[in-house]
Coordinates of C-alpha atoms in Angstrom, one line a residue:
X291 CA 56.6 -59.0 59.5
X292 CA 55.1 -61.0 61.9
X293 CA 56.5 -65.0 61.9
X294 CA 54.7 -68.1 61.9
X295 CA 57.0 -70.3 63.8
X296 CA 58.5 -68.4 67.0
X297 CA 61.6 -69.9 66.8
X298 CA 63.4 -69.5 69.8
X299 CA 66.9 -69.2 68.3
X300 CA 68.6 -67.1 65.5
X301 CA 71.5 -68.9 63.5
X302 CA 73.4 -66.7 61.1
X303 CA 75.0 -68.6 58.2
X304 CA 78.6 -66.3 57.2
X305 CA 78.7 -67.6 53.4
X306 CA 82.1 -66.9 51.8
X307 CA 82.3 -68.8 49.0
X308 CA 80.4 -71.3 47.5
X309 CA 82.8 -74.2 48.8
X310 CA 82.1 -72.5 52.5
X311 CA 78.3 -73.0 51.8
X312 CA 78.9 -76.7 50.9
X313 CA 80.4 -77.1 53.7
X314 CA 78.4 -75.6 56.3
X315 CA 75.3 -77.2 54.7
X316 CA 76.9 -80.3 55.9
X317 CA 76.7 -78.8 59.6
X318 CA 72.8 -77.5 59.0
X319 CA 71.6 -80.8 58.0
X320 CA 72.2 -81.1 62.1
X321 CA 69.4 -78.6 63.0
X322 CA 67.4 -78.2 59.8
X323 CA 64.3 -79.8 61.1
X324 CA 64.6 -78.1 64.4
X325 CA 61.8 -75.3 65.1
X326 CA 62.9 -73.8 67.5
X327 CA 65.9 -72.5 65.0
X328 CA 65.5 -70.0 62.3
X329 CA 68.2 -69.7 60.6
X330 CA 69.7 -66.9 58.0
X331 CA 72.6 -66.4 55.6
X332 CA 75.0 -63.5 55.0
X333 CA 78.3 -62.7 53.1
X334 CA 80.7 -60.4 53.9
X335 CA 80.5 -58.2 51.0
X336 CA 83.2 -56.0 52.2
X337 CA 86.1 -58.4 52.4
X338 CA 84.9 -60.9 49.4
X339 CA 87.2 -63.8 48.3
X340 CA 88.0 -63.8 44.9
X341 CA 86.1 -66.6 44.5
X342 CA 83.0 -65.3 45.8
X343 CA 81.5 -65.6 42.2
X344 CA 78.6 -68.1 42.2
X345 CA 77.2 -67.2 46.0
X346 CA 74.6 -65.3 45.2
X347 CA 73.4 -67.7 42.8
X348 CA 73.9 -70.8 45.3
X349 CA 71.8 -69.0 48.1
X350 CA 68.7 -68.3 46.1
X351 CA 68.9 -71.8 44.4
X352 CA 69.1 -73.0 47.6
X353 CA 66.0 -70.3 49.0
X354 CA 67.5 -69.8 52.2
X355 CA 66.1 -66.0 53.9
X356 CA 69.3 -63.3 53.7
X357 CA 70.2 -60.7 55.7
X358 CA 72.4 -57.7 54.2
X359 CA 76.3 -58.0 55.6
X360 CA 75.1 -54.7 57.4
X361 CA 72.6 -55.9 59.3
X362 CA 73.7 -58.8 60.0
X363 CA 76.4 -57.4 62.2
X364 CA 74.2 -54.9 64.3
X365 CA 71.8 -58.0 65.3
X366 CA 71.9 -60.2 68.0
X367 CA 72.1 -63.9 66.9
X368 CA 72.7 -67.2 69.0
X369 CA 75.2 -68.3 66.8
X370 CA 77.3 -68.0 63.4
X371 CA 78.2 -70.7 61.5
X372 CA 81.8 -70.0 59.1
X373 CA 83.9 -72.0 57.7
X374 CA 86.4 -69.5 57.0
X375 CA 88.3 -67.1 59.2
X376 CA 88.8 -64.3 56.6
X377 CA 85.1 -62.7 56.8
X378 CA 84.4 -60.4 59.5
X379 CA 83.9 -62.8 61.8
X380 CA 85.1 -60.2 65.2
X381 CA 82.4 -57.7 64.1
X382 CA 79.7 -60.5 64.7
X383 CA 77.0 -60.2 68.0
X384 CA 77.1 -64.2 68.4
X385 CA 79.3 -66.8 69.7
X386 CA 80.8 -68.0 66.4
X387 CA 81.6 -71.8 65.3
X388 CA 84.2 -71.7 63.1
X389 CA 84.3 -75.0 60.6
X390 CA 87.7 -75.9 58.2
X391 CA 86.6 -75.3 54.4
X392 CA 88.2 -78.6 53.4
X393 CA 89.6 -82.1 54.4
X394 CA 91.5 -80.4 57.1
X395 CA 94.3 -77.9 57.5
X396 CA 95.9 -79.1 54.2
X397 CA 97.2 -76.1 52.3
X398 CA 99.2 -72.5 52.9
X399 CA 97.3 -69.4 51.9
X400 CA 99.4 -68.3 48.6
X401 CA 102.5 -66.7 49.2
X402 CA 102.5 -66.9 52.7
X403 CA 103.2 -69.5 55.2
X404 CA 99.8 -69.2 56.7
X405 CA 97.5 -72.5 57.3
X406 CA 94.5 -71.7 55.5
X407 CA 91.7 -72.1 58.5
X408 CA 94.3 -71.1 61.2
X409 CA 95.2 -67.3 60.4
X410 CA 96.2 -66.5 63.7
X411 CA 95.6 -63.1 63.1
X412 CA 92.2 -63.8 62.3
X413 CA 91.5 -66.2 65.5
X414 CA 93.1 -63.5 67.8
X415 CA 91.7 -60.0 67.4
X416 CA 92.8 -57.0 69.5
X417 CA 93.5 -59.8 71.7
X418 CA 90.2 -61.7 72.1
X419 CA 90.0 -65.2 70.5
X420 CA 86.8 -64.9 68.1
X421 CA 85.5 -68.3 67.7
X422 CA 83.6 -69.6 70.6
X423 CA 84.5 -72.8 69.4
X424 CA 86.7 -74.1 66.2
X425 CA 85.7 -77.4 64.9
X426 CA 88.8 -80.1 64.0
X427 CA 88.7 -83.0 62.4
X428 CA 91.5 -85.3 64.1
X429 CA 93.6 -84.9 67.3
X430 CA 96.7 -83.7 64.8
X431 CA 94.6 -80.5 64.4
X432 CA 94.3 -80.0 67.5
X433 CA 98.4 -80.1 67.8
X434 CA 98.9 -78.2 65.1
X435 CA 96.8 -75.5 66.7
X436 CA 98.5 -75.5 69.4
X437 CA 101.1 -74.3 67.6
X438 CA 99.8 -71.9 65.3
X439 CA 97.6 -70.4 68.0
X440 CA 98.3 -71.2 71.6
X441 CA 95.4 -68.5 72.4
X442 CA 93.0 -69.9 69.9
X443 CA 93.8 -73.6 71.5
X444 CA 91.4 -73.7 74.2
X445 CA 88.8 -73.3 71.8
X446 CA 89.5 -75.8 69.6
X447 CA 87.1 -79.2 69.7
X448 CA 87.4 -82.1 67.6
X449 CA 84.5 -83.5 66.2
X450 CA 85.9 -85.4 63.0
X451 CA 85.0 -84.3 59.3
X452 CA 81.5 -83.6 58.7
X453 CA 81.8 -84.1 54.5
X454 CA 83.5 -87.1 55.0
X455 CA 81.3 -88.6 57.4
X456 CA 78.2 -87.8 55.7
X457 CA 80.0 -89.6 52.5
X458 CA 81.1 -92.6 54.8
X459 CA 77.2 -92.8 56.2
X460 CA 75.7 -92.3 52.5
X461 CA 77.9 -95.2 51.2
X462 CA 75.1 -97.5 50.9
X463 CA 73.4 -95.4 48.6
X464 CA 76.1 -95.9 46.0
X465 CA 73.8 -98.0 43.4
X466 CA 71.2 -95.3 43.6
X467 CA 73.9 -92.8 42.7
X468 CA 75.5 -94.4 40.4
X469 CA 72.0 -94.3 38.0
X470 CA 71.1 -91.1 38.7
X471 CA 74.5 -90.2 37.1
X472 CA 73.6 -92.2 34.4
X473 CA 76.0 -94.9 35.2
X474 CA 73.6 -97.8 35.9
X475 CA 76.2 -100.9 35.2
X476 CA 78.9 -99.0 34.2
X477 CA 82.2 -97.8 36.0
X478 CA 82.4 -94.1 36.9
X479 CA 85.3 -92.5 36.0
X480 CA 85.5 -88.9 38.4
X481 CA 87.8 -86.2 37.1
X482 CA 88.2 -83.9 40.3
X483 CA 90.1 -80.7 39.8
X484 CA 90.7 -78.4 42.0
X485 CA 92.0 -74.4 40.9
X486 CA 94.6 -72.9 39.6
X487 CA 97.4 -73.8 36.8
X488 CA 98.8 -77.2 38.3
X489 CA 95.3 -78.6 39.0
X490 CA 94.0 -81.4 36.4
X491 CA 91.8 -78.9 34.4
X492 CA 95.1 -76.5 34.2
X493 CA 97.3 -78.6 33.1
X494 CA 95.1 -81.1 30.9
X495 CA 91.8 -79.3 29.8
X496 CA 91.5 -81.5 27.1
X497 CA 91.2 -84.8 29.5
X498 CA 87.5 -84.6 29.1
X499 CA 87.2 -85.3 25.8
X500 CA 90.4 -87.3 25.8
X501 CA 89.0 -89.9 27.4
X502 CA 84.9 -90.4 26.4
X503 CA 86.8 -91.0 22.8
X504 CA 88.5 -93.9 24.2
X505 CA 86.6 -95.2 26.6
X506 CA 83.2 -97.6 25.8
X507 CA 80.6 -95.9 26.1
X508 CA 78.7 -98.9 27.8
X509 CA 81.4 -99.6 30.0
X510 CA 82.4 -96.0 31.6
X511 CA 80.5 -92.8 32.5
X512 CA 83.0 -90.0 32.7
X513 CA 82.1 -87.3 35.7
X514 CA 84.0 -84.3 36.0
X515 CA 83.9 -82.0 39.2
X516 CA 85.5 -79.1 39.2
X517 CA 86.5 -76.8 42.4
X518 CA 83.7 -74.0 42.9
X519 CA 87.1 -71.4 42.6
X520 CA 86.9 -72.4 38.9
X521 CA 83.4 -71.4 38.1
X522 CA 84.2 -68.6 40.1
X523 CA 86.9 -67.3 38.1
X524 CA 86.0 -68.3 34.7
X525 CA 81.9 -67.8 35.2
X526 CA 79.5 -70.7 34.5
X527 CA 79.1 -70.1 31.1
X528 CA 82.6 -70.2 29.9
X529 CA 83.6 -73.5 31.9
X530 CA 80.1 -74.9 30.4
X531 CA 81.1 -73.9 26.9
X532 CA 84.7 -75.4 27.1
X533 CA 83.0 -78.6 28.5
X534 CA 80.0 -78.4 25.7
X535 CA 81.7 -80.9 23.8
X536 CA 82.7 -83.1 26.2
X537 CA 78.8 -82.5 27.4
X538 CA 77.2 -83.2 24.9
X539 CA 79.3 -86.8 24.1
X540 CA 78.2 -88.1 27.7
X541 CA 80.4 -86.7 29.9
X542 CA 78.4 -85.5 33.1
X543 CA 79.6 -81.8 34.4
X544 CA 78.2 -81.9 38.2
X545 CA 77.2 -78.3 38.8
X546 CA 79.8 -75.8 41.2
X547 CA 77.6 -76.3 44.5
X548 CA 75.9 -79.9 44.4
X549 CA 76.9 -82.9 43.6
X550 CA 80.2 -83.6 44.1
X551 CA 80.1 -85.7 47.2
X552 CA 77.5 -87.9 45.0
X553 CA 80.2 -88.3 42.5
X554 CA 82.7 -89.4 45.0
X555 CA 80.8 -92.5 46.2
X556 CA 79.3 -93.2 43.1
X557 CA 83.0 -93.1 41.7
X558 CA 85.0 -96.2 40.2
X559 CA 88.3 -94.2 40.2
X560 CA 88.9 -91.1 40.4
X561 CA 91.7 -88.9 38.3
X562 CA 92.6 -86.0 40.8
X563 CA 95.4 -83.3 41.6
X564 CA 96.6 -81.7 45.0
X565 CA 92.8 -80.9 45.8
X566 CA 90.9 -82.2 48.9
X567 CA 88.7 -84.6 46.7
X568 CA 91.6 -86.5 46.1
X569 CA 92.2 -86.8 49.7
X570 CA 88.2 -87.5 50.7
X571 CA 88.3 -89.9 47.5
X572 CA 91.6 -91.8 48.9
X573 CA 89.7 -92.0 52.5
X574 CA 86.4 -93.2 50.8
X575 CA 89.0 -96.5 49.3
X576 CA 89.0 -95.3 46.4
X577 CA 91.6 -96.1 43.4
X578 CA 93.3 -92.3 43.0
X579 CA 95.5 -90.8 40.1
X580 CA 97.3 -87.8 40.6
X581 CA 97.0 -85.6 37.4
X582 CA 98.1 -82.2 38.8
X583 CA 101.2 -81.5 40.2
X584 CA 102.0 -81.1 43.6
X585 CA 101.7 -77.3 45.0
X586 CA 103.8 -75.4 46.6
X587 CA 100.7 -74.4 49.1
X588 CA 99.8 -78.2 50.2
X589 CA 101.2 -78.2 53.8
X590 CA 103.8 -80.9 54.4
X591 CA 102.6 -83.9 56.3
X592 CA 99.2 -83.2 55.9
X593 CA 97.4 -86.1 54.0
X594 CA 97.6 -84.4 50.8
X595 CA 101.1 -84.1 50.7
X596 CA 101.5 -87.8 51.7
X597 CA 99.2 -88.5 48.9
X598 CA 101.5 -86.8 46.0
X599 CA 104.2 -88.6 47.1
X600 CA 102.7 -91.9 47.3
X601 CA 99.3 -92.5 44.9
X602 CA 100.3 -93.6 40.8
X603 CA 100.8 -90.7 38.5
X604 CA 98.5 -90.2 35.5
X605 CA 100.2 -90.1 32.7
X606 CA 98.8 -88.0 29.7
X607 CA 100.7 -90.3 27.1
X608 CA 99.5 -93.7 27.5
X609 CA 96.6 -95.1 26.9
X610 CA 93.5 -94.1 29.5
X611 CA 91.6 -97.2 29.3
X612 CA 94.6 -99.5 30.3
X613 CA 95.8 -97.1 33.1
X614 CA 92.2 -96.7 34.3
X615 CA 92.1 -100.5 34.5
X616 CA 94.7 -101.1 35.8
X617 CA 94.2 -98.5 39.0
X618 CA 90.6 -100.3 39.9
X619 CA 92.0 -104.1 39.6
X620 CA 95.5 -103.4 41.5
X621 CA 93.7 -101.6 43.7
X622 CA 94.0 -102.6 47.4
X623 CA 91.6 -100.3 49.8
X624 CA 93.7 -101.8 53.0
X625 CA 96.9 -100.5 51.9
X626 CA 99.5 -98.3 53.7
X627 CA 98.7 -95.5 51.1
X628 CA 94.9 -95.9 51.8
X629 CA 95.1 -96.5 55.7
X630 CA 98.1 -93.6 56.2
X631 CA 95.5 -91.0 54.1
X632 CA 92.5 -92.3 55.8
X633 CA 94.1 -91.4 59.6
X634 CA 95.2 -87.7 58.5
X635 CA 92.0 -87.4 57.0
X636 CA 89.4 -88.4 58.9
X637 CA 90.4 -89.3 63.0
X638 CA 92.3 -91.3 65.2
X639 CA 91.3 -93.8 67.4
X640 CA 89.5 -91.5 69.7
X641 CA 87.5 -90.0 67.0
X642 CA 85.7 -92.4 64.3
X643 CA 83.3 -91.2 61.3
X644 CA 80.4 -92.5 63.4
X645 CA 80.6 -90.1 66.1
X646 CA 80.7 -86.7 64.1
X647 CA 77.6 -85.9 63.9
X648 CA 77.0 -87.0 67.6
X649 CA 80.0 -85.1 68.7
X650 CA 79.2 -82.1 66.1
X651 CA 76.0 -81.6 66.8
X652 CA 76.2 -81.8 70.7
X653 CA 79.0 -79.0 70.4
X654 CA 76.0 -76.9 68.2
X655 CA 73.4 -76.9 70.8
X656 CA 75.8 -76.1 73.8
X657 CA 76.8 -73.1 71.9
X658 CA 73.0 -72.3 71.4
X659 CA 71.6 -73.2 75.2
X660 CA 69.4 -75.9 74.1
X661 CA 68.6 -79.0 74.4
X662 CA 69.4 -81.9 72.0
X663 CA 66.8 -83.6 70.0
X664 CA 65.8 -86.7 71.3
X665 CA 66.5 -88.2 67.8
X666 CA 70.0 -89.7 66.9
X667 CA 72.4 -87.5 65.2
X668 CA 73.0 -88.4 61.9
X669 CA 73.7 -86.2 58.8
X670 CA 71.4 -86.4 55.6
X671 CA 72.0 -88.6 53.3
X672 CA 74.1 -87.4 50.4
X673 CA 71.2 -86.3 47.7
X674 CA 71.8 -87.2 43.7
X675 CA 72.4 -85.1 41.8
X676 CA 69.3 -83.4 39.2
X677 CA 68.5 -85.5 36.1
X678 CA 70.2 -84.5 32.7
X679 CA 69.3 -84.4 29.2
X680 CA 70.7 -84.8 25.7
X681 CA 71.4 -87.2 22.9
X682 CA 74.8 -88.1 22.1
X683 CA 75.1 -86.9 18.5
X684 CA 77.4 -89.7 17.1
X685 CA 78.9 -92.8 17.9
X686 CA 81.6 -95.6 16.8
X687 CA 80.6 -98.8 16.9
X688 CA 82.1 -102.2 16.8
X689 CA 81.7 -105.7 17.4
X690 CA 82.9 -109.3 18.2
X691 CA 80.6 -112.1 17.4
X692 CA 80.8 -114.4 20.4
X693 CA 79.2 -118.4 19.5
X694 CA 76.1 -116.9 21.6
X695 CA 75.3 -113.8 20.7
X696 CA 77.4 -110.6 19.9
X697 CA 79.9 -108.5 21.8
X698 CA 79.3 -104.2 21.0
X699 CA 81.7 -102.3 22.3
X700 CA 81.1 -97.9 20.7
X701 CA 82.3 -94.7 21.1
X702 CA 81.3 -91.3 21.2
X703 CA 82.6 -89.7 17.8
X704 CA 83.8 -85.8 19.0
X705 CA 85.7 -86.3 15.9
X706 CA 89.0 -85.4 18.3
X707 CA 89.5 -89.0 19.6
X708 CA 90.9 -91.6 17.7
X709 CA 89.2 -93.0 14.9
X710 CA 89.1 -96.3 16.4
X711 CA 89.6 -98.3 12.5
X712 CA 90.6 -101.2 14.5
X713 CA 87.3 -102.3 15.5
X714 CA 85.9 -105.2 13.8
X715 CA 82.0 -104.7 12.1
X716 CA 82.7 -100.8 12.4
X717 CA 79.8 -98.5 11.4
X718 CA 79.1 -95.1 12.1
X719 CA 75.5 -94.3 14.3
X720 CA 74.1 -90.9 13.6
X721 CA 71.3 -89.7 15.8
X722 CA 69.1 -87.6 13.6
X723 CA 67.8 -84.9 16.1
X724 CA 71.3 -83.8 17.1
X725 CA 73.6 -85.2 14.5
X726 CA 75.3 -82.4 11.8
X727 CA 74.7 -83.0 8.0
X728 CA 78.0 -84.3 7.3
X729 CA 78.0 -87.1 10.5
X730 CA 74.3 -87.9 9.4
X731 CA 75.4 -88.4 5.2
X732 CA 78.3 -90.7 6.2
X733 CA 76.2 -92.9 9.0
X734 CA 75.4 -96.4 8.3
X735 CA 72.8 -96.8 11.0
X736 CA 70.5 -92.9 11.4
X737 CA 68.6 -93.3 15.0
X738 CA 65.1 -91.4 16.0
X739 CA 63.3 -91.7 19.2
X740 CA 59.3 -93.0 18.8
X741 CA 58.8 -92.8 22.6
X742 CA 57.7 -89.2 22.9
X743 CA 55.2 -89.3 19.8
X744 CA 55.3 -91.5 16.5
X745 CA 53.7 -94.6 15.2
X746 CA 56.0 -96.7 14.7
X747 CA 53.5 -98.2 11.5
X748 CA 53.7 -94.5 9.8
X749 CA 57.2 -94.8 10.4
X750 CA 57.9 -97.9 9.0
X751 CA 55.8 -97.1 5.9
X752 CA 57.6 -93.9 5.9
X753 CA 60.9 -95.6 6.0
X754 CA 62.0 -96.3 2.0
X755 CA 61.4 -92.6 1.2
X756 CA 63.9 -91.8 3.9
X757 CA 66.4 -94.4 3.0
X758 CA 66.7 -93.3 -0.6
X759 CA 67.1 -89.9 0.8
X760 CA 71.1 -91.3 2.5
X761 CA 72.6 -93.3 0.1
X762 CA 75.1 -93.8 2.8
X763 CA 72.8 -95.6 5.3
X764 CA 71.9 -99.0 5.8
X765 CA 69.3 -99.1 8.0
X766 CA 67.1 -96.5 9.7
X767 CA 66.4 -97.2 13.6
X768 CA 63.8 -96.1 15.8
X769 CA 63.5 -96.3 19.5
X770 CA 59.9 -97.2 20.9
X771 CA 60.6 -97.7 24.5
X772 CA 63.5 -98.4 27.1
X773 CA 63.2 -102.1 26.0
X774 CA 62.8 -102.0 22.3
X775 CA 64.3 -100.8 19.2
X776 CA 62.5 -101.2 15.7
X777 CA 64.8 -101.2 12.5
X778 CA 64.1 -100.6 8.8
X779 CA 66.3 -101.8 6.1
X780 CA 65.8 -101.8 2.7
X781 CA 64.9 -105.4 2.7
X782 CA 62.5 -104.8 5.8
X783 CA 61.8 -104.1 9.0
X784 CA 62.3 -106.4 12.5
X785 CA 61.3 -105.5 15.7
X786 CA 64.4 -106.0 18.8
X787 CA 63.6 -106.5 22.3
X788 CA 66.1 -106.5 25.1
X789 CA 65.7 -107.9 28.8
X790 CA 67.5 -105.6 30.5
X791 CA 67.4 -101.7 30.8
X792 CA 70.0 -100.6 27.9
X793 CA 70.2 -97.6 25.1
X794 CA 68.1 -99.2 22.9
X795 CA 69.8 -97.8 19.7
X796 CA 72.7 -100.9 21.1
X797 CA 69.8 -103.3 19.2
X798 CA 70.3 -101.5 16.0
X799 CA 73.7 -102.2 16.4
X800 CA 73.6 -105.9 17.1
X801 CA 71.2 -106.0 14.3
X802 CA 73.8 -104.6 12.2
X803 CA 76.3 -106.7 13.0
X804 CA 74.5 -109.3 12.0
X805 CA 73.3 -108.3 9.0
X806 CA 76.7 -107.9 7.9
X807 CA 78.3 -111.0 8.9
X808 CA 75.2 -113.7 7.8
X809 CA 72.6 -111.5 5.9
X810 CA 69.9 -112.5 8.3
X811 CA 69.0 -111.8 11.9
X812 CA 68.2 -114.9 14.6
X813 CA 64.9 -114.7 16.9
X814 CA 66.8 -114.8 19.7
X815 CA 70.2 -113.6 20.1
X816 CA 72.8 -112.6 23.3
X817 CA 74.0 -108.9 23.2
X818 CA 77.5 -108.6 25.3
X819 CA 78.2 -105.0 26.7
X820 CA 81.5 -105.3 28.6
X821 CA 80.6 -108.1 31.2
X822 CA 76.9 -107.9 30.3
X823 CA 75.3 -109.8 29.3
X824 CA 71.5 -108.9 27.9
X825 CA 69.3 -111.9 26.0
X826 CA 67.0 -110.5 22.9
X827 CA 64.4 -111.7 21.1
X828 CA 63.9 -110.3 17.2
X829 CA 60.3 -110.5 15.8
X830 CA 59.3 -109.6 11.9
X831 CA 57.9 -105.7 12.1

């Protein structure tokens, strides 16, 4: 087939996993708009990882043109890109850049005492050192490789840590991400597990759900990002049916290949294990709690290991919302924990986050024989990640009346968190589309949403019926735009408008409250949501 662009240069993409493919995404984002490079992905179907479950899928999301392992090792390319040494990286017609698959050279392959990234068996074949050139995030690599691989040495180059960089560069963007998670004024709590039975999601699979019961809703977004080697074993439809729950109460699952570094920056604090997001998270100044315990494969010395033996322990007992607290107000980013983590991680004085890309990408075109872009090197911003649906079923609500306005605080009701009877003013919010029978006959406030089609005046009139149909309920609500709730009780029906982008269904609430406490509602009234505060006016519907 004849192409359109004559590209001058062939890049071949060696995928091994889907963590690899994250990674060296990070290194494309370099070139991508480059044409005189077309560039091509392959896997090595021959010596796949275990973990190789989800490639396949990643690729054609991603649309990227793929070439058989077969053929991909009788052509002729300019360069391969890898960012593991265990594919068949000496059968290859290109000079090879091999990237780490991780915040460094962190962790032993299992049972051995092998770095993973620095097999020197792999980095040496029948006596010829494969890479061209092996990318290293800090100077310490470079020693270690020294060690590991006096052969393989020569070759090495340190450019920094492209993830971490690209974070560190994207920081700015924080806000943005922070909504697009669904998070807009709220803190993000990240639950980042790595694989395997001592990670978070081994030894506490329940945390999920554990804490979007006791957390308010209006106050925390729970995110959980989980190692692509869990998807991978498991398959993407169990880990999304254990998480369902947890789903479908507001807990955001960022999918296996995107996403993650989005949830790092947007994060709060993040509850972590022995994984490298605990490490990127620690090096990003981030408040980190070690959930997992340590591993026998984490390298000693390397900035994980000096994590687990210095960042606070989770602990599954006590209560999440006080030790979540806690972690983000005693948290000091300048602190020997953060600044020790932050020099393993990312470089040393020679080496700083801004020159990665520079030094990265100037190491990619000297392997390809051509000259630079006259445009500075800078990685991509980090992207959000896509929009999500859904309507949390159920919720817990209660409420402090303040001598301005009112103080909600609610919960989503998985009916496996804790009942939460202490609240003052509690009621019960089912949301009719999504809510079972039993949560919808025991609500005292039923929710519908107007904004895709309704009148609200049919369904006002149509209002009484429905009330004598729930003995239960109090009051019917009915959302009619991101600003406005309308609500029907059996004495009538009043129209609540916030000034401030909220759930609207809060209104209902407030409107509750109040109905309870003085039997009448004011026409303008203060609606508290953690330290929120959100003025509303009430008209007569």
């Amino acid at each position: 087939m004849s192409l359109t662009v004559g590209a001058g240069r062939r890049v071949l993409v060696v995928v091994r996993t889907v963590t690899t493919l994250s990674r060296l995404l990070d290194v494309l984002s370099l070139t991508a708009g480059d044409r005189r490079i077309q560039t091509v992905f392959t896997h090595d179907v021959r010596r796949r990882s275990t973990l190789a479950a989800g490639v396949d899928e990643a690729l054609r999301d991603l649309g990227g043109s793929m070439v058989p392992w077969d053929e991909a090792i009788g052509t002729r390319f300019d360069l391969a890109l890898a960012a593991s040494e265990n594919d068949g990286l000496a059968e290859l017609n290109a000079p090879v850049l091999l990237m780490p698959h991780g915040a460094g050279f962190q962790k032993f392959y299992p049972g051995t005492s092998v770095v993973a990234g620095m097999d020197p068996d792999r980095l040496v074949v029948d006596g010829r050192v494969v890479p061209a050139a092996i990318a290293l995030p800090h100077h310490s690599d470079l020693v270690q490789l020294r060690e590991i691989s006096p052969a393989a040495a020569p070759f090495g180059a340190v450019v920094g840590d492209p993830a971490l960089a690209r974070m560190r560069g994207s920081r700015f963007r924080a806000p943005y991400l922070r909504s697009a998670l669904g998070a807009r004024g709220r803190r993000v709590v990240v639950v980042a597990s790595t694989y395997g039975p001592d990670s978070v999601l081994g030894r506490l699979p329940e945390l999920p759900e554990r804490l979007v019961a006791a957390l308010p809703a209006d106050e925390y977004q729970v995110v959980v990002v989980l190692h692509p080697g869990v998807w991978a074993a498991h398959g993407p439809w169990q880990v999304r049916a254990w998480l369902s729950q947890a789903a479908a109460y507001g807990v955001r699952v960022v999918a296996p290949h995107e996403g993650w570094q989005a949830a790092l920056l947007a994060a709060s604090v993040v509850i972590s294990d022995h994984g490298s997001l605990a490490v990127y998270a620690t090096a990003l100044g981030k408040p980190v709690l070690l959930a997992g315990r340590g591993s026998a494969v984490t390298v000693p010395g390397s900035a994980a290991a000096m994590l687990a033996g210095t960042a606070p322990v989770w602990d599954p007992v006590s209560d999440p919302r006080k030790q979540l607290e806690a972690a983000i107000d005693g948290h000091d980013p300048a602190s020997e924990q953060q600044v020790t983590a932050e020099q393993q991680v990312t470089a040393d004085q020679q080496v700083t986050a801004d020159d990665c890309a520079p030094r990265l990408r100037a190491l990619v075109y000297r392997l390809l024989d051509l000259p630079e872009p006259a445009a500075p090197a800078e990685f991509a911003p980090v992207p959000a990640p896509p929009p999500v649906g859904g309507t949390v079923p159920g919720w817990v609500a209660g409420a402090e009346i303040l001598p301005d306005g009112v103080r909600v605080e609610r919960y989503p009701d998985p009916g496996t968190g804790p009942p939460h009877d202490g609240l003052a003013y509690r009621h019960l919010v089912a949301d009719e589309r999504t809510g079972s029978l039993t949560r919808l006959g025991s609500a005292d406030i039923l929710v519908t949403d107007l904004r895709a089609a309704g009148s609200v005046r049919r369904w006002v009139e149509g209002a009484p019926e429905q009330l004598s149909a729930w003995p239960q309920t109090t009051m019917l609500a009915a959302v009619v735009d991101e600003w406005s709730c309308v609500i029907r009780t059996r004495a009538g029906a009043h129209l609540l408008t916030a000034d401030d982008l909220i759930d609207p269904v809060l209104l209902a609430s407030l409107a509750h409250v109040r109905l309870a406490a003085t039997g009448q509602l004011p026409s303008r009234d203060r609606l508290y949501l953690g330290d929120r505060s959100i003025a509303v006016a009430v008209a007569a519907g």
